[in-house]
Coordinates of N, CA, C and O in Angstrom, one line a residue:
R1 N 86.5 100.4 120.9 CA 87.6 99.4 120.7 C 88.7 100.1 119.9 O 88.5 100.9 119.0
T2 N 89.9 99.7 120.3 CA 91.1 100.2 119.6 C 91.8 99.1 118.8 O 91.9 98.0 119.3
L3 N 92.2 99.4 117.6 CA 92.8 98.4 116.7 C 94.3 98.6 116.7 O 94.8 99.6 116.2
N4 N 95.1 97.7 117.4 CA 96.5 97.7 117.4 C 97.1 96.8 116.3 O 96.5 95.8 116.0
N5 N 98.2 97.2 115.8 CA 99.0 96.4 114.8 C 98.1 96.0 113.6 O 98.1 94.8 113.2
A6 N 97.3 96.9 113.1 CA 96.4 96.6 112.0 C 96.6 97.5 110.9 O 97.2 98.6 111.0
Y7 N 96.2 97.1 109.7 CA 96.2 97.9 108.5 C 94.8 98.2 108.2 O 94.0 97.3 107.9
I8 N 94.4 99.5 108.2 CA 93.0 99.9 108.2 C 92.8 100.8 107.0 O 93.5 101.8 106.8
I9 N 91.7 100.5 106.2 CA 91.4 101.3 105.0 C 90.0 101.8 105.2 O 89.1 101.1 105.4
L10 N 89.9 103.2 105.0 CA 88.5 103.8 105.0 C 88.4 104.3 103.6 O 89.1 105.3 103.2
D11 N 87.5 103.8 102.8 CA 87.2 104.2 101.4 C 86.0 105.0 101.4 O 85.1 104.9 102.2
E12 N 85.9 105.9 100.4 CA 84.7 106.7 100.2 C 84.5 107.7 101.4 O 83.4 108.0 101.8
A13 N 85.6 108.1 101.9 CA 85.6 109.0 103.1 C 85.0 110.3 102.9 O 84.7 111.0 103.9
Q14 N 84.8 110.8 101.7 CA 84.2 112.1 101.4 C 82.8 112.1 101.9 O 82.3 113.2 102.2
N15 N 82.2 111.0 102.1 CA 80.8 110.9 102.6 C 80.7 110.7 104.1 O 79.6 110.5 104.6
C16 N 81.8 110.7 104.8 CA 81.8 110.7 106.3 C 81.5 112.1 106.8 O 82.0 113.1 106.3
T17 N 80.8 112.2 107.9 CA 80.6 113.5 108.5 C 81.8 113.7 109.4 O 82.7 112.9 109.6
I18 N 81.9 114.9 109.9 CA 83.1 115.3 110.8 C 83.1 114.4 112.0 O 84.1 113.9 112.4
E19 N 81.9 114.1 112.6 CA 81.8 113.3 113.8 C 82.2 111.8 113.5 O 82.9 111.2 114.3
Q20 N 81.8 111.3 112.3 CA 82.2 109.9 111.9 C 83.7 109.8 111.7 O 84.3 108.9 112.1
M21 N 84.3 110.8 111.0 CA 85.7 110.8 110.8 C 86.5 110.9 112.1 O 87.5 110.2 112.3
K22 N 86.1 111.7 113.0 CA 86.7 111.8 114.3 C 86.7 110.5 115.0 O 87.7 110.0 115.6
M23 N 85.5 109.9 115.0 CA 85.4 108.6 115.7 C 86.3 107.5 115.0 O 87.0 106.8 115.7
F24 N 86.4 107.5 113.7 CA 87.3 106.6 113.0 C 88.7 106.9 113.4 O 89.5 106.0 113.7
L25 N 89.2 108.1 113.3 CA 90.6 108.4 113.5 C 91.1 108.3 114.9 O 92.3 108.3 115.2
T26 N 90.2 108.2 115.8 CA 90.6 108.0 117.2 C 90.5 106.5 117.7 O 90.7 106.2 118.9
R27 N 90.3 105.6 116.8 CA 90.1 104.2 117.1 C 91.3 103.3 116.8 O 91.4 102.2 117.2
F28 N 92.3 103.8 115.9 CA 93.4 103.0 115.6 C 94.5 103.2 116.7 O 94.6 104.2 117.3
G29 N 95.2 102.1 116.9 CA 96.1 102.0 118.0 C 97.6 101.9 117.6 O 97.9 102.0 116.4
E30 N 98.4 101.6 118.6 CA 99.8 101.5 118.4 C 100.2 100.4 117.3 O 99.6 99.4 117.2
G31 N 101.1 100.8 116.4 CA 101.5 99.9 115.4 C 100.6 99.8 114.2 O 100.9 99.0 113.3
S32 N 99.5 100.5 114.2 CA 98.6 100.5 113.1 C 98.9 101.5 112.0 O 99.6 102.5 112.2
R33 N 98.5 101.1 110.8 CA 98.6 102.0 109.6 C 97.2 102.3 109.1 O 96.4 101.3 108.9
V34 N 97.0 103.5 108.7 CA 95.6 103.9 108.2 C 95.7 104.5 106.9 O 96.6 105.4 106.7
V35 N 94.9 104.1 105.9 CA 94.8 104.8 104.6 C 93.3 105.2 104.5 O 92.4 104.5 104.7
V36 N 93.2 106.5 104.2 CA 91.8 107.1 104.0 C 91.8 107.6 102.6 O 92.6 108.4 102.2
T37 N 90.8 107.1 101.8 CA 90.6 107.5 100.5 C 89.3 108.2 100.3 O 88.3 107.9 100.9
G38 N 89.2 109.1 99.3 CA 88.0 109.7 99.0 C 88.1 110.8 97.9 O 89.3 111.2 97.6
D39 N 87.1 111.1 97.3 CA 87.1 112.1 96.2 C 86.2 113.3 96.6 O 85.0 113.2 96.6
I40 N 86.9 114.4 97.0 CA 86.1 115.5 97.5 C 85.3 116.2 96.5 O 84.5 117.1 96.8
T41 N 85.4 115.8 95.2 CA 84.5 116.4 94.2 C 83.2 115.6 94.1 O 82.3 116.0 93.3
Q42 N 83.1 114.5 94.9 CA 81.9 113.7 94.8 C 81.2 113.5 96.2 O 80.8 112.4 96.5
I43 N 81.1 114.6 96.9 CA 80.5 114.5 98.3 C 79.0 114.4 98.1 O 78.4 115.3 97.4
D44 N 78.4 113.4 98.7 CA 76.9 113.2 98.6 C 76.2 113.5 99.9 O 75.1 113.0 100.1
L45 N 76.8 114.2 100.8 CA 76.2 114.6 102.1 C 75.1 115.7 101.9 O 75.2 116.5 100.9
P46 N 74.1 115.7 102.7 CA 73.2 116.9 102.7 C 73.9 118.2 102.8 O 75.0 118.3 103.4
Q47 N 73.4 119.3 102.2 CA 74.0 120.6 102.2 C 74.4 121.1 103.6 O 75.4 121.8 103.7
D48 N 73.6 120.7 104.6 CA 73.9 121.2 106.0 C 75.0 120.4 106.7 O 75.4 120.7 107.8
R49 N 75.5 119.3 106.1 CA 76.6 118.5 106.7 C 77.9 118.7 106.0 O 77.9 118.7 104.8
K50 N 79.0 118.9 106.8 CA 80.3 119.1 106.2 C 81.0 117.7 106.1 O 80.9 116.9 107.0
S51 N 81.8 117.6 105.1 CA 82.6 116.4 104.9 C 83.7 116.2 105.9 O 84.5 117.2 106.1
G52 N 83.8 115.1 106.6 CA 84.8 114.8 107.5 C 86.2 114.7 106.9 O 87.2 115.0 107.5
L53 N 86.2 114.3 105.6 CA 87.5 114.2 104.9 C 88.0 115.5 104.6 O 89.2 115.8 104.9
V54 N 87.2 116.5 104.2 CA 87.7 117.8 103.9 C 88.2 118.4 105.2 O 89.3 119.1 105.3
H55 N 87.5 118.2 106.3 CA 87.8 118.8 107.6 C 89.2 118.2 108.1 O 90.1 118.9 108.5
A56 N 89.3 116.9 107.9 CA 90.5 116.2 108.4 C 91.7 116.6 107.6 O 92.8 116.8 108.1
I57 N 91.6 116.8 106.3 CA 92.7 117.3 105.4 C 93.2 118.6 106.0 O 94.4 118.8 106.1
N58 N 92.3 119.5 106.3 CA 92.7 120.8 106.8 C 93.3 120.7 108.2 O 94.4 121.4 108.5
V59 N 92.7 120.0 109.1 CA 93.2 119.9 110.5 C 94.5 119.2 110.6 O 95.4 119.6 111.4
L60 N 94.7 118.1 109.8 CA 95.9 117.3 109.9 C 97.1 117.7 109.0 O 98.2 117.1 109.0
E61 N 96.9 118.8 108.2 CA 98.0 119.3 107.3 C 99.2 119.7 108.2 O 99.1 120.4 109.2
G62 N 100.3 119.1 107.8 CA 101.6 119.5 108.5 C 101.9 118.7 109.7 O 102.9 118.9 110.4
V63 N 101.0 117.8 110.1 CA 101.2 117.0 111.3 C 102.3 115.9 111.0 O 102.1 115.2 110.0
E64 N 103.3 115.8 111.9 CA 104.4 114.9 111.7 C 103.8 113.4 111.7 O 103.0 113.1 112.6
G65 N 104.3 112.6 110.8 CA 103.8 111.2 110.7 C 102.6 111.0 109.8 O 102.2 109.9 109.6
I66 N 102.0 112.1 109.3 CA 100.8 112.0 108.5 C 101.2 112.5 107.1 O 101.6 113.6 107.0
S67 N 100.9 111.7 106.1 CA 101.2 112.1 104.7 C 99.8 112.3 104.0 O 98.9 111.5 104.2
Q68 N 99.8 113.3 103.1 CA 98.6 113.5 102.3 C 99.0 113.4 100.9 O 99.9 114.1 100.5
I69 N 98.4 112.6 100.1 CA 98.7 112.4 98.7 C 97.4 112.8 97.9 O 96.4 112.2 98.1
F70 N 97.6 113.7 97.0 CA 96.4 114.1 96.1 C 96.7 113.6 94.7 O 97.8 113.9 94.1
L71 N 95.8 112.9 94.1 CA 95.9 112.4 92.8 C 95.0 113.2 91.8 O 94.0 113.8 92.3
S72 N 95.4 113.3 90.6 CA 94.6 114.0 89.6 C 94.2 113.1 88.4 O 94.6 111.9 88.4
H73 N 93.6 113.6 87.4 CA 93.2 112.8 86.3 C 94.5 112.3 85.6 O 94.4 111.3 84.9
K74 N 95.6 113.0 85.7 CA 96.8 112.5 85.1 C 97.4 111.2 85.7 O 98.2 110.5 85.1
D75 N 96.9 110.9 86.9 CA 97.4 109.7 87.6 C 96.6 108.5 87.2 O 97.0 107.4 87.5
V76 N 95.5 108.7 86.5 CA 94.6 107.5 86.2 C 95.1 106.9 84.9 O 95.4 107.5 83.9

């Protein structure tokens, strides 16, 4: 299913696998806005699984229309 004209939030994304993140990012449709949040210092996946959030950050860097915002302890 594709979600058009929706505001979609994925929280705790650091624990998504690459396959889960790909499935999520290919489901939003025209007019939708997506916010993905996660803390890559708190990944709880098994050692043999890579974080979909870390993968997406690398793959989507520099893609027009996509912004990445990184917060630190100074922002809290």
